[in-house]
Coordinates of C-alpha atoms in Angstrom, one line a residue:
X1 CA 19.1 6.0 -23.8
X2 CA 21.6 8.8 -24.4
X3 CA 21.5 12.1 -22.3
X4 CA 20.0 14.1 -25.3
X5 CA 17.1 11.6 -25.4
X6 CA 16.5 11.9 -21.7
X7 CA 16.7 15.7 -21.9
X8 CA 14.0 15.6 -24.6
X9 CA 11.8 13.7 -22.1
X10 CA 12.7 16.3 -19.5
X11 CA 11.6 19.1 -21.8
X12 CA 8.4 17.3 -22.5
X13 CA 7.6 17.3 -18.8
X14 CA 7.9 13.5 -18.5
X15 CA 11.0 13.5 -16.4
X16 CA 12.4 15.8 -13.7
X17 CA 15.8 17.1 -13.1
X18 CA 16.3 14.7 -10.2
X19 CA 15.4 11.8 -12.5
X20 CA 18.1 12.9 -15.0
X21 CA 20.7 13.3 -12.3
X22 CA 19.9 9.9 -10.8
X23 CA 20.2 8.2 -14.1
X24 CA 23.5 10.0 -14.8
X25 CA 24.8 8.8 -11.4
X26 CA 23.8 5.2 -12.1
X27 CA 25.5 5.3 -15.5
X28 CA 28.7 6.6 -14.0
X29 CA 28.7 4.1 -11.2
X30 CA 28.1 1.2 -13.6
X31 CA 30.4 2.6 -16.3
X32 CA 27.5 2.0 -18.6
X33 CA 25.7 4.5 -20.7
X34 CA 23.3 2.1 -22.3
X35 CA 19.8 3.4 -23.0
X36 CA 18.3 0.4 -21.0
X37 CA 20.1 1.5 -17.8
X38 CA 19.7 5.2 -18.3
X39 CA 16.0 5.1 -19.0
X40 CA 15.3 2.4 -16.4
X41 CA 17.0 4.5 -13.7
X42 CA 15.3 7.7 -14.8
X43 CA 11.8 6.2 -14.9
X44 CA 12.3 4.3 -11.6
X45 CA 13.1 7.6 -10.0
X46 CA 10.2 9.4 -11.7
X47 CA 7.6 6.7 -10.8
X48 CA 8.7 6.8 -7.2
X49 CA 8.2 10.6 -7.1
X50 CA 4.7 10.0 -8.6
X51 CA 3.7 7.7 -5.7
X52 CA 4.6 4.3 -7.3
X53 CA 6.7 1.9 -5.3
X54 CA 8.4 0.6 -8.4
X55 CA 8.6 0.8 -12.2
X56 CA 6.6 -1.9 -14.0
X57 CA 8.8 -2.5 -17.1
X58 CA 6.0 -4.3 -18.9
X59 CA 3.8 -1.3 -18.8
X60 CA 6.4 0.8 -20.6
X61 CA 8.5 -1.6 -22.7
X62 CA 8.2 -1.2 -26.5
X63 CA 5.9 1.8 -26.2
X64 CA 6.2 5.4 -27.1
X65 CA 7.4 7.6 -24.3
X66 CA 6.2 11.0 -25.5
X67 CA 3.4 11.7 -28.0
X68 CA 5.2 14.7 -29.4
X69 CA 8.4 12.6 -29.9
X70 CA 7.2 9.4 -31.7
X71 CA 10.9 8.4 -32.2
X72 CA 11.4 8.0 -28.4
X73 CA 10.4 4.4 -27.8
X74 CA 11.3 2.3 -24.7
X75 CA 13.3 -0.8 -25.2
X76 CA 11.5 -4.1 -25.8
X77 CA 11.0 -6.1 -22.6
X78 CA 13.1 -9.0 -23.9
X79 CA 16.1 -6.7 -24.3
X80 CA 15.5 -4.4 -21.3
X81 CA 15.4 -7.0 -18.5
X82 CA 18.6 -8.8 -19.4
X83 CA 20.5 -5.6 -19.9
X84 CA 19.4 -4.4 -16.5
X85 CA 20.1 -7.7 -14.8
X86 CA 23.7 -7.6 -16.0
X87 CA 24.4 -4.1 -14.7
X88 CA 26.5 -3.8 -11.5
X89 CA 24.1 -1.2 -10.1
X90 CA 21.1 -3.5 -10.4
X91 CA 20.6 -6.4 -8.1
X92 CA 18.1 -9.2 -7.4
X93 CA 15.8 -9.1 -4.3
X94 CA 18.0 -9.4 -1.3
X95 CA 21.0 -7.8 -2.9
X96 CA 22.4 -4.5 -1.7
X97 CA 22.4 -2.5 -4.9
X98 CA 21.0 1.0 -5.8
X99 CA 18.4 -0.6 -8.0
X100 CA 16.5 -3.9 -7.5
X101 CA 15.0 -5.9 -10.3
X102 CA 12.6 -8.7 -9.3
X103 CA 11.5 -11.8 -11.3
X104 CA 8.2 -10.1 -12.3
X105 CA 10.1 -7.3 -14.1
X106 CA 9.6 -4.6 -11.5
X107 CA 12.4 -2.2 -11.0
X108 CA 12.7 -0.6 -7.6
X109 CA 14.9 2.0 -5.9
X110 CA 16.5 -0.1 -3.2
X111 CA 14.9 1.8 -0.4
X112 CA 11.4 1.2 -1.7
X113 CA 12.0 -2.5 -2.3
X114 CA 13.2 -2.7 1.3
X115 CA 10.2 -0.8 2.6
X116 CA 7.8 -3.1 0.7
X117 CA 9.6 -6.3 1.7
X118 CA 9.7 -5.4 5.4
X119 CA 6.0 -4.4 5.3
X120 CA 5.0 -7.6 3.6
X121 CA 6.9 -9.7 6.1
X122 CA 5.4 -7.8 9.0
X123 CA 1.8 -8.2 7.7
X124 CA 2.3 -11.9 6.9
X125 CA 3.7 -12.5 10.4
X126 CA 0.7 -10.7 12.0
X127 CA -1.8 -12.6 9.8
X128 CA -0.4 -15.9 11.0
X129 CA -0.5 -15.0 14.7
X130 CA -3.5 -15.8 16.9
X131 CA -4.7 -13.2 19.4
X132 CA -3.9 -14.2 23.0
X133 CA -6.4 -13.9 25.8
X134 CA -9.4 -13.9 23.6
X135 CA -12.7 -14.9 25.2
X136 CA -14.0 -17.2 22.5
X137 CA -17.3 -17.9 24.2
X138 CA -17.9 -14.2 24.4
X139 CA -16.9 -13.8 20.8
X140 CA -19.3 -16.6 19.7
X141 CA -22.2 -15.0 21.6
X142 CA -21.4 -11.6 20.1
X143 CA -21.3 -13.0 16.6
X144 CA -24.7 -14.6 17.1
X145 CA -26.1 -11.3 18.5
X146 CA -24.6 -9.0 15.8
X147 CA -25.0 -11.3 12.8
X148 CA -28.4 -12.9 13.1
X149 CA -29.0 -15.9 10.9
X150 CA -30.4 -15.0 7.5
X151 CA -32.4 -17.5 5.5
X152 CA -30.6 -18.9 2.4
X153 CA -27.3 -17.1 3.1
X154 CA -24.5 -19.6 3.7
X155 CA -21.9 -18.8 4.6
X156 CA -22.3 -15.4 6.1
X157 CA -19.0 -13.8 4.8
X158 CA -19.5 -10.7 6.9
X159 CA -19.7 -12.8 10.1
X160 CA -16.6 -14.8 9.0
X161 CA -14.7 -11.5 8.4
X162 CA -15.6 -10.2 11.8
X163 CA -14.5 -13.4 13.5
X164 CA -11.1 -13.4 11.7
X165 CA -10.6 -9.8 12.7
X166 CA -10.7 -10.8 16.3
X167 CA -8.9 -14.1 16.0
X168 CA -5.9 -12.8 14.0
X169 CA -3.7 -9.8 14.5
X170 CA -4.2 -8.6 11.0
X171 CA -7.3 -8.7 8.7
X172 CA -8.4 -7.1 5.5
X173 CA -12.1 -6.7 4.8
X174 CA -12.7 -6.0 1.1
X175 CA -15.6 -5.7 -1.2
X176 CA -17.3 -3.4 -3.7
X177 CA -19.8 -0.6 -2.9
X178 CA -22.8 -1.7 -1.0
X179 CA -21.4 -5.0 0.2
X180 CA -21.5 -4.0 3.9
X181 CA -17.9 -3.2 4.7
X182 CA -18.7 -0.3 7.0
X183 CA -21.4 -2.3 8.8
X184 CA -19.0 -5.1 9.3
X185 CA -16.3 -2.8 10.7
X186 CA -18.8 -1.3 13.2
X187 CA -19.7 -4.9 14.3
X188 CA -16.0 -5.7 14.6
X189 CA -15.5 -2.7 16.9
X190 CA -18.5 -3.8 18.9
X191 CA -17.0 -7.2 19.3
X192 CA -13.7 -5.8 20.4
X193 CA -15.4 -3.7 23.1
X194 CA -17.3 -6.7 24.4
X195 CA -14.0 -8.6 25.0
X196 CA -12.3 -8.6 28.4
X197 CA -10.4 -5.4 28.7
X198 CA -12.2 -4.1 25.6
X199 CA -13.1 -0.8 27.2
X200 CA -9.4 0.0 27.5
X201 CA -8.5 -0.7 23.9
X202 CA -7.1 2.2 21.9
X203 CA -8.9 2.2 18.5
X204 CA -7.9 4.5 15.6
X205 CA -9.9 5.1 12.5
X206 CA -7.9 6.5 9.7
X207 CA -8.0 7.1 5.9
X208 CA -5.5 8.3 3.3
X209 CA -7.1 11.8 2.8
X210 CA -9.1 14.3 4.8
X211 CA -12.1 13.8 2.5
X212 CA -11.9 10.0 2.9
X213 CA -11.6 10.4 6.7
X214 CA -14.7 12.6 6.7
X215 CA -16.6 10.1 4.6
X216 CA -15.5 7.3 6.9
X217 CA -16.7 9.2 10.0
X218 CA -20.1 9.8 8.5
X219 CA -20.5 6.2 7.4
X220 CA -19.5 4.8 10.8
X221 CA -21.9 7.1 12.6
X222 CA -24.7 6.2 10.3
X223 CA -24.0 2.5 10.6
X224 CA -24.0 2.6 14.4
X225 CA -27.5 3.9 14.4
X226 CA -28.7 1.7 11.6
X227 CA -27.6 -1.5 13.3
X228 CA -29.7 -0.9 16.4
X229 CA -27.0 -1.5 18.9
X230 CA -27.5 -0.9 22.6
X231 CA -26.9 2.7 23.6
X232 CA -23.9 1.9 25.8
X233 CA -22.3 0.0 22.9
X234 CA -22.9 2.9 20.5
X235 CA -21.2 5.2 22.9
X236 CA -18.3 2.9 23.3
X237 CA -17.6 2.6 19.5
X238 CA -15.3 5.4 18.2
X239 CA -16.4 7.3 15.1
X240 CA -13.8 10.1 14.9
X241 CA -11.6 9.5 11.9
X242 CA -8.3 11.2 10.9
X243 CA -5.8 11.0 8.1
X244 CA -3.0 8.4 8.2
X245 CA -0.5 11.2 8.2
X246 CA -2.0 12.7 11.4
X247 CA -2.3 9.3 13.0
X248 CA 1.4 8.4 12.4
X249 CA 2.6 11.9 13.3
X250 CA 4.0 13.1 10.0
X251 CA 6.9 15.5 10.5
X252 CA 7.0 18.5 8.1
X253 CA 10.8 18.5 8.2
X254 CA 10.7 15.3 6.1
X255 CA 12.4 13.2 8.9
X256 CA 9.6 10.6 8.8
X257 CA 6.9 9.9 11.3
X258 CA 6.7 10.1 15.1

């Protein structure tokens, strides 16, 4: 895509000046001013600014880019991917190039591909590790106490989720509204406190936004009362939530997290 076409997208508010400059840099480094590379680089930059870890080419390919400019259409996927793959500034996963194109047609800025890959590897490693020093008899007793048998419900997925949360170093509890996620989390916290040394555990409750953190805090407090836990256990389960930025120690100077 030629610079005038990118500039029209800039004027339409769909690209920023940083996106244009990044695309121009990639074209200079590659000695390639093809519209496939220019648009891919500009959009990859723009999507990362918008909070996306990558540009999903399939969502853009062959589609109009600006309603007010019907002639501005993204390349077809069958043309776009091979053109990017042949560029010297675009690499495959594991390469050290400014842009990374994976087999699923996702175009990353190298930094975000590395972040995602390192995070995935870290979570996969944790998910495969068992927790050392766990009192399994105490856990079994706690599961029976906190998840009493219910007629006709087999298996008890909430109980299984709680067990996995203690047996493994990483666990995701998912489900739609009203499926008991908060109640399950409170029971998990209770089980953690019941373990040897559980009183000394540092437990953090965090959410992406302040509003979500406040909602989490209210839900945890309500669930603690609703479950009919012993008073000493209720007192031992934390319910003060904060944002992820505050938990990680976000630095206003942009130098990362503490």
